[in-house]
Short mmCIF file of C-alpha atoms and ligand atoms in Angstrom, two decimals:
data_model
loop_
_atom_site.label_atom_id
_atom_site.label_comp_id
_atom_site.label_asym_id
_atom_site.label_seq_id
_atom_site.Cartn_x
_atom_site.Cartn_y
_atom_site.Cartn_z
CA MET A 1 0.00 0.00 0.00
CA PRO A 2 2.68 2.57 0.84
CA GLU A 3 4.30 1.90 -2.53
CA GLN A 4 1.06 2.59 -4.37
CA VAL A 5 0.62 5.79 -2.41
CA ALA A 6 4.16 6.83 -3.17
CA GLU A 7 3.62 6.10 -6.87
CA MET A 8 0.48 8.18 -6.90
CA LEU A 9 2.17 11.12 -5.25
CA LYS A 10 5.26 10.86 -7.38
CA LYS A 11 3.17 10.92 -10.54
CA ALA A 12 1.28 13.99 -9.36
CA GLN A 13 4.55 15.67 -8.43
CA ARG A 14 6.08 14.80 -11.79
CA ILE A 15 3.18 16.46 -13.56
CA GLN A 16 3.56 19.48 -11.33
CA SER A 17 7.26 19.85 -12.09
CA LYS A 18 6.46 20.05 -15.80
CA ARG A 19 4.10 22.94 -15.25
CA LYS A 20 5.44 26.46 -15.53
CA LYS A 21 6.25 28.10 -12.21
CA GLY A 22 3.54 30.49 -11.04
CA SER A 23 1.13 29.25 -13.70
CA ALA A 24 -2.50 28.45 -12.95
CA ASN A 25 -1.89 24.89 -14.12
CA ARG A 26 0.94 24.41 -11.66
CA ASN A 27 -1.16 25.80 -8.86
CA ARG A 28 -4.03 23.49 -9.77
CA GLN A 29 -1.63 20.55 -9.73
CA ARG A 30 -0.40 21.62 -6.30
CA ILE A 31 -3.97 21.48 -5.01
CA ILE A 32 -4.41 18.01 -6.53
CA ILE A 33 -1.31 16.81 -4.69
CA ALA A 34 -2.60 18.24 -1.42
CA ARG A 35 -5.92 16.46 -1.93
CA VAL A 36 -4.24 13.14 -2.67
CA HIS A 37 -2.27 13.59 0.54
CA GLU A 38 -5.37 14.36 2.53
CA ARG A 39 -7.32 11.43 1.14
CA VAL A 40 -4.47 9.04 1.80
CA VAL A 41 -4.06 10.26 5.37
CA ASN A 42 -7.80 10.02 6.08
CA GLN A 43 -8.10 6.52 4.69
CA ARG A 44 -5.02 5.41 6.56
CA ASP A 45 -6.17 6.87 9.87
CA ASP A 46 -9.57 5.27 9.46
CA PHE A 47 -7.97 1.90 8.83
CA LEU A 48 -5.56 2.30 11.76
CA HIS A 49 -8.43 3.22 14.09
CA LYS A 50 -10.33 0.08 13.12
CA LEU A 51 -7.26 -2.09 13.39
CA SER A 52 -6.22 -0.78 16.80
CA ARG A 53 -9.79 -1.16 18.06
CA HIS A 54 -9.86 -4.73 16.80
CA TYR A 55 -6.76 -5.69 18.75
CA VAL A 56 -7.61 -3.79 21.91
CA ASN A 57 -11.05 -5.40 21.99
CA GLY A 58 -9.73 -8.86 21.25
CA TYR A 59 -6.68 -9.19 23.49
CA GLY A 60 -5.81 -8.67 27.14
CA LEU A 61 -2.12 -8.15 26.50
CA ILE A 62 -0.44 -6.65 23.46
CA ALA A 63 3.32 -6.86 22.93
CA LEU A 64 4.91 -4.40 20.54
CA GLU A 65 8.39 -3.83 19.25
CA LYS A 66 9.90 -0.52 20.24
CA LEU A 67 10.26 1.84 17.35
CA ASN A 68 13.69 2.72 16.17
CA ILE A 69 13.34 6.49 16.10
CA THR A 70 16.91 7.09 14.93
CA ASN A 71 16.32 5.05 11.79
CA MET A 72 13.02 6.77 11.21
CA VAL A 73 14.60 10.20 11.23
CA LYS A 74 17.47 9.11 9.02
CA ASN A 75 15.24 7.47 6.50
CA HIS A 76 14.74 9.37 3.26
CA HIS A 77 12.71 6.83 1.33
CA LEU A 78 9.17 8.04 0.93
CA ALA A 79 7.51 4.63 0.96
CA LYS A 80 9.40 3.55 4.04
CA SER A 81 8.78 6.78 5.91
CA ILE A 82 5.06 6.40 5.24
CA MET A 83 5.28 2.87 6.59
CA ASP A 84 7.17 4.01 9.68
CA ALA A 85 4.73 6.84 10.29
CA SER A 86 1.81 4.42 10.02
CA TRP A 87 3.42 2.00 12.40
CA SER A 88 4.10 4.79 14.85
CA LYS A 89 0.52 5.99 14.60
CA LEU A 90 -0.91 2.49 14.96
CA THR A 91 1.07 1.80 18.11
CA GLN A 92 0.01 5.16 19.56
CA MET A 93 -3.62 4.36 18.83
CA ILE A 94 -3.26 0.93 20.41
CA GLU A 95 -1.71 2.39 23.54
CA HIS A 96 -4.32 5.09 23.78
CA LYS A 97 -7.26 2.72 23.36
CA ALA A 98 -5.65 0.08 25.55
CA GLU A 99 -5.31 2.50 28.42
CA SER A 100 -9.00 3.23 28.64
CA ALA A 101 -9.88 -0.43 28.06
CA GLY A 102 -7.53 -1.72 30.76
CA VAL A 103 -5.52 -3.73 28.26
CA ARG A 104 -1.82 -4.14 28.93
CA VAL A 105 0.66 -3.01 26.29
CA ILE A 106 4.28 -4.01 26.64
CA ARG A 107 7.03 -2.63 24.44
CA VAL A 108 10.03 -4.81 23.86
CA SER A 109 13.38 -4.30 22.18
CA ALA A 110 13.24 -5.01 18.46
CA ARG A 111 16.81 -6.20 18.43
CA ASN A 112 17.19 -9.62 16.76
CA THR A 113 13.52 -10.51 17.03
CA THR A 114 13.70 -11.88 13.50
CA GLN A 115 16.98 -13.74 13.91
CA ARG A 116 16.59 -15.19 17.37
CA CYS A 117 14.98 -18.59 17.82
CA SER A 118 11.95 -18.17 20.04
CA GLN A 119 12.35 -21.70 21.38
CA CYS A 120 16.01 -21.88 22.33
CA GLY A 121 17.52 -18.42 21.86
CA THR A 122 19.96 -19.35 19.10
CA ILE A 123 20.65 -16.60 16.60
CA VAL A 124 19.62 -17.89 13.19
CA PRO A 125 20.72 -15.28 10.65
CA LYS A 126 18.41 -14.81 7.69
CA SER A 127 17.97 -12.21 5.00
CA LEU A 128 14.55 -10.74 4.30
CA ALA A 129 14.14 -13.14 1.38
CA VAL A 130 14.25 -16.13 3.74
CA ARG A 131 10.68 -16.55 4.90
CA MET A 132 11.16 -19.57 7.14
CA HIS A 133 12.91 -19.82 10.46
CA ARG A 134 14.85 -23.09 10.71
CA CYS A 135 16.80 -23.61 13.88
CA SER A 136 19.49 -26.27 13.65
CA THR A 137 20.04 -26.17 17.41
CA CYS A 138 16.56 -27.15 18.57
CA GLY A 139 14.92 -28.08 15.27
CA PHE A 140 12.17 -25.48 15.51
CA ILE A 141 10.78 -24.63 12.07
CA ALA A 142 8.21 -21.88 11.61
CA ASP A 143 7.26 -18.98 9.41
CA ARG A 144 9.77 -16.24 10.20
CA ASP A 145 7.04 -13.80 11.26
CA TYR A 146 5.49 -16.37 13.54
CA ASN A 147 8.85 -17.02 15.18
CA SER A 148 9.30 -13.25 15.61
CA MET A 149 5.87 -12.97 17.21
CA LEU A 150 6.72 -15.71 19.68
CA GLU A 151 10.01 -14.01 20.44
CA ILE A 152 8.33 -10.64 21.02
CA LEU A 153 5.77 -12.25 23.28
CA ASN A 154 8.52 -14.11 25.16
CA ARG A 155 10.26 -10.83 25.83
CA ALA A 156 7.07 -9.14 26.94
CA LEU A 157 6.22 -11.94 29.34
CA GLY A 158 9.80 -12.29 30.54
CA ARG A 159 10.02 -8.70 31.59
CA GLU A 160 6.74 -8.67 33.39
CA PRO A 161 5.54 -12.19 34.01
CA PRO A 162 1.80 -12.55 34.41
CA GLU A 163 0.60 -12.85 38.00
CA SER A 164 -1.05 -16.22 37.41
CA THR A 165 0.33 -19.62 36.40
CA PRO A 166 2.84 -20.19 33.61
CA VAL A 167 1.59 -19.28 30.19
CA GLU A 168 1.47 -21.66 27.29
CA ILE A 169 2.90 -19.52 24.57
CA GLY A 170 1.77 -21.51 21.53
CA PRO A 171 -1.95 -21.96 22.12
CA LEU A 172 -2.11 -18.50 23.63
CA LEU A 173 -0.88 -16.86 20.47
CA MET A 174 -2.98 -18.99 18.20
CA SER A 175 -6.21 -18.21 19.99
CA ASN A 176 -8.14 -15.23 18.84
CA HIS A 177 -9.82 -14.11 21.95
CA GLY A 178 -9.05 -12.45 25.21
CA GLN A 179 -5.44 -13.51 25.27
CA ALA A 180 -2.25 -12.06 23.94
CA ARG A 181 -1.00 -10.83 20.67
CA SER A 182 2.44 -9.79 19.58
CA TRP A 183 3.57 -7.90 16.60
CA LYS A 184 6.34 -7.61 14.15
CA GLN A 185 6.80 -4.75 11.80
CA GLU A 186 9.02 -5.93 9.05
CA VAL A 187 10.68 -3.49 6.75
CA PRO A 188 13.49 -4.21 4.36
CA SER A 189 16.50 -2.40 5.71
CA SER A 190 19.16 -3.19 3.18
CA GLU A 191 17.06 -3.58 0.07
CA PRO A 192 16.26 -0.54 -2.05
CA VAL A 193 12.74 0.80 -1.72
CA ARG A 194 10.97 1.80 -4.87
CA VAL A 195 9.36 5.21 -4.60
ZN1 ZN B 1 16.05 -23.06 18.36
#
């Protein structure tokens, strides 16, 4: 979605750059760009509100990766900055809604959540193209995002263990209601982003 948005804006901006400076046509194009921006932001916010509501209503504990603000500021790719801004907004919405709903939100370090085996802690290096996590130490094989989710949830529970009995991580994550949910925002860091 961010790529489509970026394409749309880039096209509008390309048209604008061809228009003569100070001309009525250029000004009209500027207004079109502003409207595209506005529509995109409104649609995105609407979606993020629904999404955050969905999770806050459905789960008693939400584990999130901490945002890497330094990278966000440094980042000059339009598509990626839109993605980062959306992620930031979504997590803010979740925290805001969670607070009034009495849902717990725990932020964990994002470091190595993709590489680390959620079952034994071994670092299993993988590029973004590798979609499966295969741990040769303990034999755990899972979708990379699923492994990351388990790892994020592990960290959240490890820092602040629940008051009650030990938690069964697997079934807890798989269930859809009233339990826990963890999250992984995955963005290519080394690969070029088309804008
Ligand atoms: Zn392992």
